[in-house]
Amino acid sequence: MSLRLILTRHAKSDWGDAETPDHDRPLNARGRRSAGAIGGWLSRKGYVPGAALLSTATRVRETWDEISTALDHEVAVTWKRQLYLSSPEEILDILIDRTESCVILLAHNPGLGSLAQWLAEEPPQRGEFDRFPTCATLVMDFDAPDWGAIGPLTGRVVDFVVPRDLTD
């Protein structure tokens, strides 16, 4: 069976109010534009997930709102507080029980970027991949019977994009 995982880091957040707790920081205008561009890119490329696993942080919620607006169909959404600042292992523990063959996961660095590096058999030869900047999106395929069977260096990179590729 072929599985597809889309890893997206939340878009650029607003640091204007120092009193706002990190979990509650919203997107800034650039972040909203970037997330919308990523959503359009996913739709044009046909990278449309059956399920979305999302951190409960405000910036992830707002990123998903912008991305999902561009998708052509409804996606089953699961909000997980555990995805907020989680480790790669914690992220995989949340993914392991999914039954959908294509899942998008929106979360945070450093866990998300570390997971991308850990899973990619041959990482993209771009400096942005190592940093996994805001709204970076990686599409990987796995030849595995289920999500519990994926592991280090088993993901074949299909595509990688950062908002600058789409908005400049």
Short mmCIF file of the C-alpha atoms (twelve columns), coordinates in Angstrom:
data_MODEL
# 
_entry.id   MODEL 
# 
loop_
_atom_site.group_PDB 
_atom_site.id 
_atom_site.type_symbol 
_atom_site.label_atom_id 
_atom_site.label_alt_id 
_atom_site.label_comp_id 
_atom_site.label_asym_id 
_atom_site.label_seq_id 
_atom_site.Cartn_x 
_atom_site.Cartn_y 
_atom_site.Cartn_z 
_atom_site.pdbx_PDB_model_num 
ATOM 1   C CA . MET A 1   0.000   0.000  0.000  1 
ATOM 2   C CA . SER A 2   1.183   3.495  -0.714 1 
ATOM 3   C CA . LEU A 3   0.822   6.166  1.956  1 
ATOM 4   C CA . ARG A 4   1.277   9.911  1.520  1 
ATOM 5   C CA . LEU A 5   2.249   12.280 4.311  1 
ATOM 6   C CA . ILE A 6   2.159   16.049 3.926  1 
ATOM 7   C CA . LEU A 7   4.106   17.902 6.609  1 
ATOM 8   C CA . THR A 8   3.392   21.629 6.881  1 
ATOM 9   C CA . ARG A 9   4.765   24.006 9.459  1 
ATOM 10  C CA . HIS A 10  2.394   26.753 10.560 1 
ATOM 11  C CA . ALA A 11  2.620   30.075 8.733  1 
ATOM 12  C CA . LYS A 12  4.318   33.234 10.027 1 
ATOM 13  C CA . SER A 13  2.834   34.413 13.306 1 
ATOM 14  C CA . ASP A 14  2.352   37.851 14.767 1 
ATOM 15  C CA . TRP A 15  4.761   38.860 17.534 1 
ATOM 16  C CA . GLY A 16  3.197   42.328 17.970 1 
ATOM 17  C CA . ASP A 17  1.756   41.690 21.430 1 
ATOM 18  C CA . ALA A 18  4.382   40.469 23.897 1 
ATOM 19  C CA . GLU A 19  1.617   39.593 26.378 1 
ATOM 20  C CA . THR A 20  0.019   36.987 24.085 1 
ATOM 21  C CA . PRO A 21  0.907   33.453 25.216 1 
ATOM 22  C CA . ASP A 22  2.838   31.512 22.570 1 
ATOM 23  C CA . HIS A 23  0.002   29.001 22.039 1 
ATOM 24  C CA . ASP A 24  -2.403  31.872 21.297 1 
ATOM 25  C CA . ARG A 25  -0.325  33.890 18.815 1 
ATOM 26  C CA . PRO A 26  -2.259  34.534 15.561 1 
ATOM 27  C CA . LEU A 27  -0.875  34.759 12.024 1 
ATOM 28  C CA . ASN A 28  0.346   38.026 10.622 1 
ATOM 29  C CA . ALA A 29  -0.719  39.256 7.158  1 
ATOM 30  C CA . ARG A 30  2.277   37.615 5.483  1 
ATOM 31  C CA . GLY A 31  1.419   34.334 7.196  1 
ATOM 32  C CA . ARG A 32  -2.166  34.425 5.907  1 
ATOM 33  C CA . ARG A 33  -0.933  35.066 2.347  1 
ATOM 34  C CA . SER A 34  1.630   32.261 2.624  1 
ATOM 35  C CA . ALA A 35  -0.885  29.744 3.949  1 
ATOM 36  C CA . GLY A 36  -3.327  30.607 1.164  1 
ATOM 37  C CA . ALA A 37  -0.548  30.149 -1.400 1 
ATOM 38  C CA . ILE A 38  0.329   26.737 0.063  1 
ATOM 39  C CA . GLY A 39  -3.329  25.703 -0.063 1 
ATOM 40  C CA . GLY A 40  -3.547  26.695 -3.715 1 
ATOM 41  C CA . TRP A 41  -0.311  24.823 -4.466 1 
ATOM 42  C CA . LEU A 42  -1.584  21.656 -2.761 1 
ATOM 43  C CA . SER A 43  -4.820  21.836 -4.729 1 
ATOM 44  C CA . ARG A 44  -3.146  22.491 -8.104 1 
ATOM 45  C CA . LYS A 45  -0.707  19.634 -7.550 1 
ATOM 46  C CA . GLY A 46  -3.459  17.226 -6.475 1 
ATOM 47  C CA . TYR A 47  -1.938  16.755 -3.007 1 
ATOM 48  C CA . VAL A 48  -5.290  16.625 -1.275 1 
ATOM 49  C CA . PRO A 49  -5.376  14.788 2.054  1 
ATOM 50  C CA . GLY A 50  -8.138  12.613 3.421  1 
ATOM 51  C CA . ALA A 51  -7.336  13.646 6.976  1 
ATOM 52  C CA . ALA A 52  -5.661  16.524 8.785  1 
ATOM 53  C CA . LEU A 53  -3.874  16.238 12.133 1 
ATOM 54  C CA . LEU A 54  -3.457  19.700 13.600 1 
ATOM 55  C CA . SER A 55  -1.953  21.342 16.647 1 
ATOM 56  C CA . THR A 56  -4.439  23.382 18.653 1 
ATOM 57  C CA . ALA A 57  -2.262  26.517 18.543 1 
ATOM 58  C CA . THR A 58  -4.011  29.573 17.098 1 
ATOM 59  C CA . ARG A 59  -1.418  30.001 14.350 1 
ATOM 60  C CA . VAL A 60  -2.002  26.409 13.209 1 
ATOM 61  C CA . ARG A 61  -5.790  26.868 13.254 1 
ATOM 62  C CA . GLU A 62  -5.467  30.004 11.139 1 
ATOM 63  C CA . THR A 63  -2.967  28.332 8.784  1 
ATOM 64  C CA . TRP A 64  -5.412  25.469 8.262  1 
ATOM 65  C CA . ASP A 65  -8.296  27.885 7.649  1 
ATOM 66  C CA . GLU A 66  -6.326  29.459 4.788  1 
ATOM 67  C CA . ILE A 67  -5.078  26.151 3.357  1 
ATOM 68  C CA . SER A 68  -8.410  24.343 3.547  1 
ATOM 69  C CA . THR A 69  -10.217 27.174 1.760  1 
ATOM 70  C CA . ALA A 70  -8.215  26.296 -1.367 1 
ATOM 71  C CA . LEU A 71  -8.923  22.552 -1.242 1 
ATOM 72  C CA . ASP A 72  -11.716 21.120 -3.372 1 
ATOM 73  C CA . HIS A 73  -13.233 18.803 -0.778 1 
ATOM 74  C CA . GLU A 74  -13.830 18.352 2.922  1 
ATOM 75  C CA . VAL A 75  -10.988 16.924 4.976  1 
ATOM 76  C CA . ALA A 76  -11.551 15.065 8.251  1 
ATOM 77  C CA . VAL A 77  -9.846  17.237 10.885 1 
ATOM 78  C CA . THR A 78  -8.448  16.109 14.234 1 
ATOM 79  C CA . TRP A 79  -7.106  18.742 16.639 1 
ATOM 80  C CA . LYS A 80  -4.383  17.493 19.002 1 
ATOM 81  C CA . ARG A 81  -2.923  19.587 21.804 1 
ATOM 82  C CA . GLN A 82  -0.072  17.045 21.911 1 
ATOM 83  C CA . LEU A 83  1.145   18.349 18.519 1 
ATOM 84  C CA . TYR A 84  1.998   21.692 20.116 1 
ATOM 85  C CA . LEU A 85  5.813   21.715 20.401 1 
ATOM 86  C CA . SER A 86  5.979   17.920 20.151 1 
ATOM 87  C CA . SER A 87  8.958   15.713 19.406 1 
ATOM 88  C CA . PRO A 88  9.194   13.609 16.231 1 
ATOM 89  C CA . GLU A 89  8.352   10.519 18.272 1 
ATOM 90  C CA . GLU A 90  5.243   12.154 19.735 1 
ATOM 91  C CA . ILE A 91  4.126   13.196 16.268 1 
ATOM 92  C CA . LEU A 92  4.504   9.632  14.985 1 
ATOM 93  C CA . ASP A 93  2.560   8.278  17.965 1 
ATOM 94  C CA . ILE A 94  -0.373  10.481 16.922 1 
ATOM 95  C CA . LEU A 95  -0.109  9.456  13.252 1 
ATOM 96  C CA . ILE A 96  0.246   5.719  13.843 1 
ATOM 97  C CA . ASP A 97  -3.476  4.899  14.237 1 
ATOM 98  C CA . ARG A 98  -4.721  6.777  11.164 1 
ATOM 99  C CA . THR A 99  -6.402  4.707  8.468  1 
ATOM 100 C CA . GLU A 100 -6.395  7.293  5.663  1 
ATOM 101 C CA . SER A 101 -3.811  6.846  2.925  1 
ATOM 102 C CA . CYS A 102 -3.071  10.589 2.694  1 
ATOM 103 C CA . VAL A 103 -2.654  12.707 5.834  1 
ATOM 104 C CA . ILE A 104 -1.590  16.328 6.268  1 
ATOM 105 C CA . LEU A 105 0.043   17.190 9.560  1 
ATOM 106 C CA . LEU A 106 0.350   20.834 10.662 1 
ATOM 107 C CA . ALA A 107 2.557   21.504 13.643 1 
ATOM 108 C CA . HIS A 108 5.665   23.296 14.891 1 
ATOM 109 C CA . ASN A 109 9.433   23.266 14.829 1 
ATOM 110 C CA . PRO A 110 11.705  21.859 15.976 1 
ATOM 111 C CA . GLY A 111 9.710   18.605 16.057 1 
ATOM 112 C CA . LEU A 112 8.179   18.847 12.591 1 
ATOM 113 C CA . GLY A 113 11.430  19.725 10.826 1 
ATOM 114 C CA . SER A 114 13.266  16.992 12.722 1 
ATOM 115 C CA . LEU A 115 10.606  14.469 11.715 1 
ATOM 116 C CA . ALA A 116 10.950  15.491 8.051  1 
ATOM 117 C CA . GLN A 117 14.721  14.966 8.192  1 
ATOM 118 C CA . TRP A 118 14.335  11.676 10.028 1 
ATOM 119 C CA . LEU A 119 11.827  10.226 7.536  1 
ATOM 120 C CA . ALA A 120 13.240  11.452 4.202  1 
ATOM 121 C CA . GLU A 121 15.213  8.801  2.374  1 
ATOM 122 C CA . GLU A 122 16.838  11.469 0.170  1 
ATOM 123 C CA . PRO A 123 16.182  14.987 1.515  1 
ATOM 124 C CA . PRO A 124 15.719  17.851 -0.932 1 
ATOM 125 C CA . GLN A 125 19.025  19.582 -1.615 1 
ATOM 126 C CA . ARG A 126 17.831  22.967 -0.405 1 
ATOM 127 C CA . GLY A 127 18.906  24.914 2.652  1 
ATOM 128 C CA . GLU A 128 15.260  25.661 3.430  1 
ATOM 129 C CA . PHE A 129 14.653  21.976 4.065  1 
ATOM 130 C CA . ASP A 130 17.174  21.929 6.895  1 
ATOM 131 C CA . ARG A 131 15.572  25.007 8.512  1 
ATOM 132 C CA . PHE A 132 11.975  24.004 7.659  1 
ATOM 133 C CA . PRO A 133 10.789  27.640 7.774  1 
ATOM 134 C CA . THR A 134 7.257   28.802 8.427  1 
ATOM 135 C CA . CYS A 135 4.723   27.221 6.067  1 
ATOM 136 C CA . ALA A 136 7.342   24.920 4.512  1 
ATOM 137 C CA . THR A 137 5.513   21.921 3.073  1 
ATOM 138 C CA . LEU A 138 6.950   18.482 2.357  1 
ATOM 139 C CA . VAL A 139 5.108   15.722 0.499  1 
ATOM 140 C CA . MET A 140 6.422   12.182 1.045  1 
ATOM 141 C CA . ASP A 141 5.259   8.761  -0.089 1 
ATOM 142 C CA . PHE A 142 5.820   5.516  1.789  1 
ATOM 143 C CA . ASP A 143 5.541   1.940  0.582  1 
ATOM 144 C CA . ALA A 144 4.056   0.622  3.798  1 
ATOM 145 C CA . PRO A 145 0.928   -1.300 4.800  1 
ATOM 146 C CA . ASP A 146 0.033   1.236  7.505  1 
ATOM 147 C CA . TRP A 147 1.390   4.268  9.354  1 
ATOM 148 C CA . GLY A 148 2.910   2.062  12.062 1 
ATOM 149 C CA . ALA A 149 5.292   0.606  9.479  1 
ATOM 150 C CA . ILE A 150 7.012   3.865  8.523  1 
ATOM 151 C CA . GLY A 151 10.365  4.681  10.017 1 
ATOM 152 C CA . PRO A 152 13.722  6.377  9.517  1 
ATOM 153 C CA . LEU A 153 14.711  7.050  5.921  1 
ATOM 154 C CA . THR A 154 11.618  5.339  4.469  1 
ATOM 155 C CA . GLY A 155 9.897   8.377  2.964  1 
ATOM 156 C CA . ARG A 156 10.365  9.141  -0.722 1 
ATOM 157 C CA . VAL A 157 10.254  12.904 -1.188 1 
ATOM 158 C CA . VAL A 158 7.705   13.807 -3.846 1 
ATOM 159 C CA . ASP A 159 7.778   17.580 -3.442 1 
ATOM 160 C CA . PHE A 160 8.956   20.372 -1.186 1 
ATOM 161 C CA . VAL A 161 7.950   24.022 -1.259 1 
ATOM 162 C CA . VAL A 162 8.302   27.160 0.820  1 
ATOM 163 C CA . PRO A 163 5.985   30.158 0.465  1 
ATOM 164 C CA . ARG A 164 8.703   32.277 -1.166 1 
ATOM 165 C CA . ASP A 165 8.606   29.836 -4.114 1 
ATOM 166 C CA . LEU A 166 4.954   30.764 -4.655 1 
ATOM 167 C CA . THR A 167 4.562   34.384 -3.621 1 
ATOM 168 C CA . ASP A 168 7.647   36.221 -4.936 1 
# 
